[in-house]
Amino acid sequence: MKKALFTLLLTLSCLVSVAVEVNSPSGNLSLTFDVNKVGKPFYSLTFKGKDVIEPSYMGFKFSDGKDYSNWFTIVKVDTTSFTETWKPVWGEVDSIIDNHNELTALLKHVPTNTFMMIRFRVFDDCAAFRYEFDRNSNHAYIKVENEVSEFNLTGDHKTFWIPGNPDSNEYKYMTTPLSGIDASKADGDAIGTHMIVADNCIQSPVMMKSSDGLYINIFEAALSDYPAMMLTIDKKNFLFTSLLAGGAVKGVAAFLQTPCKTPWRTIIVSDKAEDILASKSILNLNEPCKIENTDFIKPFKMVGVWWEMHVPAHSSWNYADEWNLKLAGTDWNSLKPNGRHGANTENVKKYIDFAADNGIDAVLVEGWNIGWEDWAGNWKEEVFDFVTPYPDFDVKEITSYAASKGVKMIMHNETSSSVTNYERRIDSAIDFMKRWGYTGVKTGYVGWIIPRGETHDGQWMVNHYERVTKKMADAGLMLDAHEAVRPTGQHRTYPNLLACESARGNEFNAWSDGNLPEHETILPFTRLMGGPMDYTPGIFKIKMSDYQGGNTCQVHTTLAKQLALYVTMFSPIQMAADLPENYKEHMDAFQFIKDVAVNWDDTKVLEAEPGDYITIARKAKGSENWFIGAITDENSRTSDIKFDFLDAGKKYIATIYADGKDADWFSNPTSYTIYKKSVKKGDKLKIKMANGGGCAISLKPVE
Amino acid sequence: MKKALFTLLLTLSCLVSVAVEVNSPSGNLSLTFDVNKVGKPFYSLTFKGKDVIEPSYMGFKFSDGKDYSNWFTIVKVDTTSFTETWKPVWGEVDSIIDNHNELTALLKHVPTNTFMMIRFRVFDDCAAFRYEFDRNSNHAYIKVENEVSEFNLTGDHKTFWIPGNPDSNEYKYMTTPLSGIDASKADGDAIGTHMIVADNCIQSPVMMKSSDGLYINIFEAALSDYPAMMLTIDKKNFLFTSLLAGGAVKGVAAFLQTPCKTPWRTIIVSDKAEDILASKSILNLNEPCKIENTDFIKPFKMVGVWWEMHVPAHSSWNYADEWNLKLAGTDWNSLKPNGRHGANTENVKKYIDFAADNGIDAVLVEGWNIGWEDWAGNWKEEVFDFVTPYPDFDVKEITSYAASKGVKMIMHNETSSSVTNYERRIDSAIDFMKRWGYTGVKTGYVGWIIPRGETHDGQWMVNHYERVTKKMADAGLMLDAHEAVRPTGQHRTYPNLLACESARGNEFNAWSDGNLPEHETILPFTRLMGGPMDYTPGIFKIKMSDYQGGNTCQVHTTLAKQLALYVTMFSPIQMAADLPENYKEHMDAFQFIKDVAVNWDDTKVLEAEPGDYITIARKAKGSENWFIGAITDENSRTSDIKFDFLDAGKKYIATIYADGKDADWFSNPTSYTIYKKSVKKGDKLKIKMANGGGCAISLKPVE
């Protein structure tokens, strides 16, 4: 043993360690890689000369107990440069530049005579790395207990975080210094906080701000056939280490077969918060589109039989109020209707009419299919069949009515996390959608996963989501996945995955203590870094006491801020989430939702500060119209909007949907004012936002 | 708390406990049921006045920690009698009488105000009970940590057992007193013994013989939506307690939803060992046939490209010798063939020719589909696709060739226990079979289960096997499941499930220290109690040294005993497992395999002693021909066969396939003699069997 160690040290000492450096194209970001005296690979990162990541180790702990993070020697390093411009099928901008320098380090693990490559890419706003294993018979199957990628931060940064939980992202964001992270104090998971991994473990992405003004976001890109990455914090040393979401087998987070590669670990950095929101590096780190014919993918707005199930004393997903039913063996036609079932033919037609009358593309209907009486919380495998409507949902009549009105229908497949059941039935579910002309599907994963022991963010489920995305793509169907793992830019590869939920959505405002007014100023810096969210904005009836006297739940924004969210939270699926009758009381304000685009040729992040405010301007796809959204947190704010981004020489009519002078998210949320103004490039506009307020602006060129 | 206990005791003491008795129709078996002072239900059982089961408690431990085995009161008891004669679709006899008395005891669990029914059925050869829960909203979802059904035996019986392992039944049988059970000493699992549950835990069924001459078999019937039952032994008190096979969730063996019922717990008893083998109680406890049109179900004999992969230095399942391949991404056509691939077109045709020439109904081919290079031991999910042949397996040519010769093809779907993968692909696998005219399928479950954490015998997998059986029935396909949970008589309900493996088959003789000569005298008393086994008898080339010099593996029987197994081990699928070229060297002996039936109108167990010998006579379905099989263990034996069962007044020509005078399973296994003799009812025939020997006889009436 002693001899082996001596030989090892001799081998390592024969190599003169030379740190390798790779800079971003502009030189702003500079990454250094090396292997230390005991063969531990490490990297560090600076931005404009300031330390971002201090020396941080890299490697793995394998499930056989093997520490695969030391006794490496560098066999070979290579650097290359890359520039490409590509066009997303849909997005915030018409085209995206991928400009980065790449460093690959081929490492030999001396004790096992196996090889590992670490690939770094350095963009002007992001450094990223991943691990790669060649096909190797010494290393054919690898069981990973954990990946030990470190992110060694320089100080006690201000941090926006939610607790590490492989089964949920539906938390309020906590804002603390790194040293103040305590996952046990996190608030507000709908599923139950008992899955929190450890007090010092949080989800990625995590957003930080250093005392010297750097904005830093740590996340991952291109998660595929691998568990999602959480982060554990060493609070004394401000050191994050990756922690892979576990699954059914204790001690094995990932089952790998070579050749294989991990997702990218991303560090997005800037001294301007706006740059973080504008970064396209996570998309650039994903594979190009793999869907050949993308014609069926069309960003859309929808209304839905949905919010009415969330508000108090209103509708239900379930048709009857019985309990303890079995999918097979229940005579669903003979159940006694509870009289509150939302997904009935007449009610659905009301939504179709509203969509048709207001240029809304599509209608989503939840609770249309048998099984909702008894669907959640019992870890039950046979819950839904995805093809049998309740007796009062006439699919033939509804779909032909929708077609006659030019309105698309969006399917809903709640799986209740019985994923084995969904996988068995997904082909017939797809057949049903194709037969009745549905154009897209919202999936749901509420509850404990079956296969039991697997988690929402574990490798098995990551593979499931990808499988479903591909199946829907093959069938020409768009997808909106709820309660799935948070996205990591895969919509570049599979643009039929238009949106996910994977965060605490607007729905929490209907039946819990809600989302803090700052919530929507943090989401774009965290959850939305990986892809669009179906947040379901557009709630006009803010206070639940309007449905049920004494109910204290409410949306924690003004009505005007609800409009602004259509711009500040990019998504190619946007729901006008409130009830038609509520919109009919404010058709002047609803005009903005009718007008706003869901797909864009250009985007300008005008102002941003995580936890405080965001102002974004976007140019609609194939149009000269611009839309602006500005939001603030619990504090009122005045925004000076500069119209620098408009075309020179053109005049625009701006319609401004602003908070009323007396507006306040809590005491007077529905006070708003709408006015028009002529603007041109170079003009400025002072916008006053209430506490928890916002402002939406549409700009149309004067013909 | 004290007060609650007092009230409880008061409630219980209000009931005068009166033991309820139910006898079998003949009165041989007598079962007593009662609830003790603390509300614990218990039963006891006698056979002809002798104690079989002393007072034994019943109940559950629920996963919430609740002890559901005391504080019961008897609400109501009922007794009924039942007689019915029914005809199995196939079997050992033409018709089966179900004659039993039933006792139901409705129990109230006082602390939770819930109800449980225990249903007893007492046949002349078997007492059985199961637990039933009505649909009840107090008791909608039940998580069972364990069922605590006791079997309190009267003494230190001689016991035939294999160790408790929820992932394998492929063990040699151990013969010890109850007090000598030590699962850690069990020998011979192919998968690895590390899943043995505990030293004192064994599989059911368990076969016992008491010192006062009672034969007792404890098992279960109609296992469905529930885990398989193992048994733990209290060696001091000779007390077995049920232990349910676990799955992915520690502490929850069964997820139940009311209404529901457990499988039957069966105690088959007689003072004659022959009666144990003749018992039809397990079938009677299963549901009647649920397949409407059973025309497609036809018992059959087959040969197969299979044994040649087991014998040394011969064929391979895999086409190439590469390693670390992925199902997707491998160019299977460009792999370098290893030259040993068994499932090649030419070789398969050889088997088809042999089948056609010898009246064998079907040919099984293993290793025909891509994936075998890299299929086992890596807990890999994407292994097989079940539809893509290797380049040298021309499915079109093979199936049309087989059809032209009137030979059926049997599909092979090895899942490598990646069950999620199989469930995703089973519809296309079935489409493939139907397209190419396959009539049946052999499935396989080698390795660790995916969903990871589930076990072969756990509830999730029990449901899977049933799902596959139903799917195959719907597609008009017969099924032969290997490495699945051992059957419990479900072939009454789904007679397309012709056979299972679920025990240590003949294959172990090809590449391990093999099966002891007594093995086949124990299997009918244990594994076969629940249903037929695809044991693959008929090996004529006994010693593996004939393939590979120095190889010491061998079949542990004489050739004549291999013939006898076709009768002593009933199965509606019988394989002539050896290679055609080996049969061609002994076509005189092979004549028995050609002649023997696989479906029967009548069966007489002439002699039997577990671990020692079995002699059975069977009358072929729709024929006047009888076949007899007689086997012994490692000791030579002379059997006096009395032809009492033959029709009076008829003459038969008996063809006797006996061990040669110098035969011995080890030193001279292929010594046999064949002679004819005229026999009639009442005649006797002395048959001498060698050590590890046997004798097969065919009887045809003289026209």
mmCIF file with all atom_site columns, N, CA, C and O in Angstrom, chain B residues 192-209:
data_model
loop_
_atom_site.group_PDB
_atom_site.id
_atom_site.type_symbol
_atom_site.label_atom_id
_atom_site.label_alt_id
_atom_site.label_comp_id
_atom_site.label_asym_id
_atom_site.label_entity_id
_atom_site.label_seq_id
_atom_site.pdbx_PDB_ins_code
_atom_site.Cartn_x
_atom_site.Cartn_y
_atom_site.Cartn_z
_atom_site.occupancy
_atom_site.B_iso_or_equiv
_atom_site.pdbx_formal_charge
_atom_site.auth_seq_id
_atom_site.auth_comp_id
_atom_site.auth_asym_id
_atom_site.auth_atom_id
_atom_site.pdbx_PDB_model_num
ATOM 1  N N  . GLY B 1 192 ? -27.577 -14.388 -6.277 1.00 0.00 ? 192 GLY B N  1
ATOM 2  C CA . GLY B 1 192 ? -26.768 -13.894 -5.164 1.00 0.00 ? 192 GLY B CA 1
ATOM 3  C C  . GLY B 1 192 ? -27.601 -13.928 -3.908 1.00 0.00 ? 192 GLY B C  1
ATOM 4  O O  . GLY B 1 192 ? -28.749 -13.536 -3.911 1.00 0.00 ? 192 GLY B O  1
ATOM 5  N N  . THR B 1 193 ? -27.006 -14.387 -2.833 1.00 0.00 ? 193 THR B N  1
ATOM 6  C CA . THR B 1 193 ? -27.793 -14.638 -1.627 1.00 0.00 ? 193 THR B CA 1
ATOM 7  C C  . THR B 1 193 ? -27.919 -13.412 -0.751 1.00 0.00 ? 193 THR B C  1
ATOM 8  O O  . THR B 1 193 ? -28.487 -13.483 0.328  1.00 0.00 ? 193 THR B O  1
ATOM 9  N N  . HIS B 1 194 ? -27.398 -12.302 -1.204 1.00 0.00 ? 194 HIS B N  1
ATOM 10 C CA . HIS B 1 194 ? -27.390 -11.131 -0.334 1.00 0.00 ? 194 HIS B CA 1
ATOM 11 C C  . HIS B 1 194 ? -28.777 -10.572 -0.071 1.00 0.00 ? 194 HIS B C  1
ATOM 12 O O  . HIS B 1 194 ? -28.939 -9.695  0.744  1.00 0.00 ? 194 HIS B O  1
ATOM 13 N N  . MET B 1 195 ? -29.794 -11.059 -0.780 1.00 0.00 ? 195 MET B N  1
ATOM 14 C CA . MET B 1 195 ? -31.126 -10.563 -0.510 1.00 0.00 ? 195 MET B CA 1
ATOM 15 C C  . MET B 1 195 ? -31.872 -11.429 0.503  1.00 0.00 ? 195 MET B C  1
ATOM 16 O O  . MET B 1 195 ? -33.044 -11.209 0.761  1.00 0.00 ? 195 MET B O  1
ATOM 17 N N  . ILE B 1 196 ? -31.201 -12.431 1.058  1.00 0.00 ? 196 ILE B N  1
ATOM 18 C CA . ILE B 1 196 ? -31.859 -13.238 2.086  1.00 0.00 ? 196 ILE B CA 1
ATOM 19 C C  . ILE B 1 196 ? -32.301 -12.316 3.211  1.00 0.00 ? 196 ILE B C  1
ATOM 20 O O  . ILE B 1 196 ? -31.542 -11.468 3.677  1.00 0.00 ? 196 ILE B O  1
ATOM 21 N N  . VAL B 1 197 ? -33.549 -12.449 3.611  1.00 0.00 ? 197 VAL B N  1
ATOM 22 C CA . VAL B 1 197 ? -34.167 -11.475 4.494  1.00 0.00 ? 197 VAL B CA 1
ATOM 23 C C  . VAL B 1 197 ? -33.631 -11.598 5.915  1.00 0.00 ? 197 VAL B C  1
ATOM 24 O O  . VAL B 1 197 ? -33.294 -10.610 6.561  1.00 0.00 ? 197 VAL B O  1
ATOM 25 N N  . ALA B 1 198 ? -33.589 -12.817 6.401  1.00 0.00 ? 198 ALA B N  1
ATOM 26 C CA . ALA B 1 198 ? -33.108 -13.060 7.763  1.00 0.00 ? 198 ALA B CA 1
ATOM 27 C C  . ALA B 1 198 ? -32.826 -14.546 7.878  1.00 0.00 ? 198 ALA B C  1
ATOM 28 O O  . ALA B 1 198 ? -33.359 -15.350 7.109  1.00 0.00 ? 198 ALA B O  1
ATOM 29 N N  . ASP B 1 199 ? -32.011 -14.904 8.821  1.00 0.00 ? 199 ASP B N  1
ATOM 30 C CA . ASP B 1 199 ? -31.652 -16.314 9.002  1.00 0.00 ? 199 ASP B CA 1
ATOM 31 C C  . ASP B 1 199 ? -32.877 -17.186 9.248  1.00 0.00 ? 199 ASP B C  1
ATOM 32 O O  . ASP B 1 199 ? -32.887 -18.366 8.903  1.00 0.00 ? 199 ASP B O  1
ATOM 33 N N  . ASN B 1 200 ? -33.896 -16.605 9.844  1.00 0.00 ? 200 ASN B N  1
ATOM 34 C CA . ASN B 1 200 ? -35.064 -17.411 10.211 1.00 0.00 ? 200 ASN B CA 1
ATOM 35 C C  . ASN B 1 200 ? -36.228 -17.216 9.253  1.00 0.00 ? 200 ASN B C  1
ATOM 36 O O  . ASN B 1 200 ? -37.369 -17.480 9.591  1.00 0.00 ? 200 ASN B O  1
ATOM 37 N N  . CYS B 1 201 ? -35.932 -16.736 8.053  1.00 0.00 ? 201 CYS B N  1
ATOM 38 C CA . CYS B 1 201 ? -37.003 -16.452 7.095  1.00 0.00 ? 201 CYS B CA 1
ATOM 39 C C  . CYS B 1 201 ? -36.880 -17.360 5.877  1.00 0.00 ? 201 CYS B C  1
ATOM 40 O O  . CYS B 1 201 ? -35.799 -17.476 5.291  1.00 0.00 ? 201 CYS B O  1
ATOM 41 N N  . ILE B 1 202 ? -37.984 -17.986 5.512  1.00 0.00 ? 202 ILE B N  1
ATOM 42 C CA . ILE B 1 202 ? -37.988 -18.872 4.343  1.00 0.00 ? 202 ILE B CA 1
ATOM 43 C C  . ILE B 1 202 ? -39.115 -18.467 3.395  1.00 0.00 ? 202 ILE B C  1
ATOM 44 O O  . ILE B 1 202 ? -40.006 -17.691 3.748  1.00 0.00 ? 202 ILE B O  1
ATOM 45 N N  . GLN B 1 203 ? -39.047 -18.991 2.192  1.00 0.00 ? 203 GLN B N  1
ATOM 46 C CA . GLN B 1 203 ? -40.117 -18.763 1.224  1.00 0.00 ? 203 GLN B CA 1
ATOM 47 C C  . GLN B 1 203 ? -41.321 -19.645 1.573  1.00 0.00 ? 203 GLN B C  1
ATOM 48 O O  . GLN B 1 203 ? -41.146 -20.734 2.135  1.00 0.00 ? 203 GLN B O  1
ATOM 49 N N  . SER B 1 204 ? -42.493 -19.195 1.184  1.00 0.00 ? 204 SER B N  1
ATOM 50 C CA . SER B 1 204 ? -43.588 -20.143 1.056  1.00 0.00 ? 204 SER B CA 1
ATOM 51 C C  . SER B 1 204 ? -43.628 -20.521 -0.419 1.00 0.00 ? 204 SER B C  1
ATOM 52 O O  . SER B 1 204 ? -43.223 -19.726 -1.262 1.00 0.00 ? 204 SER B O  1
ATOM 53 N N  . PRO B 1 205 ? -44.126 -21.714 -0.793 1.00 0.00 ? 205 PRO B N  1
ATOM 54 C CA . PRO B 1 205 ? -44.671 -22.748 0.077  1.00 0.00 ? 205 PRO B CA 1
ATOM 55 C C  . PRO B 1 205 ? -43.572 -23.470 0.854  1.00 0.00 ? 205 PRO B C  1
ATOM 56 O O  . PRO B 1 205 ? -42.451 -23.599 0.392  1.00 0.00 ? 205 PRO B O  1
ATOM 57 N N  . VAL B 1 206 ? -43.979 -23.947 2.042  1.00 0.00 ? 206 VAL B N  1
ATOM 58 C CA . VAL B 1 206 ? -43.091 -24.806 2.819  1.00 0.00 ? 206 VAL B CA 1
ATOM 59 C C  . VAL B 1 206 ? -43.802 -26.147 3.008  1.00 0.00 ? 206 VAL B C  1
ATOM 60 O O  . VAL B 1 206 ? -45.016 -26.195 3.212  1.00 0.00 ? 206 VAL B O  1
ATOM 61 N N  . MET B 1 207 ? -43.037 -27.235 2.886  1.00 0.00 ? 207 MET B N  1
ATOM 62 C CA . MET B 1 207 ? -43.595 -28.580 3.023  1.00 0.00 ? 207 MET B CA 1
ATOM 63 C C  . MET B 1 207 ? -43.026 -29.203 4.284  1.00 0.00 ? 207 MET B C  1
ATOM 64 O O  . MET B 1 207 ? -41.830 -29.085 4.540  1.00 0.00 ? 207 MET B O  1
ATOM 65 N N  . MET B 1 208 ? -43.903 -29.830 5.056  1.00 0.00 ? 208 MET B N  1
ATOM 66 C CA . MET B 1 208 ? -43.462 -30.433 6.324  1.00 0.00 ? 208 MET B CA 1
ATOM 67 C C  . MET B 1 208 ? -44.036 -31.839 6.486  1.00 0.00 ? 208 MET B C  1
ATOM 68 O O  . MET B 1 208 ? -45.064 -32.175 5.901  1.00 0.00 ? 208 MET B O  1
ATOM 69 N N  . LYS B 1 209 ? -43.355 -32.603 7.327  1.00 0.00 ? 209 LYS B N  1
ATOM 70 C CA . LYS B 1 209 ? -43.885 -33.896 7.742  1.00 0.00 ? 209 LYS B CA 1
ATOM 71 C C  . LYS B 1 209 ? -43.695 -34.011 9.247  1.00 0.00 ? 209 LYS B C  1
ATOM 72 O O  . LYS B 1 209 ? -42.592 -33.784 9.754  1.00 0.00 ? 209 LYS B O  1
#
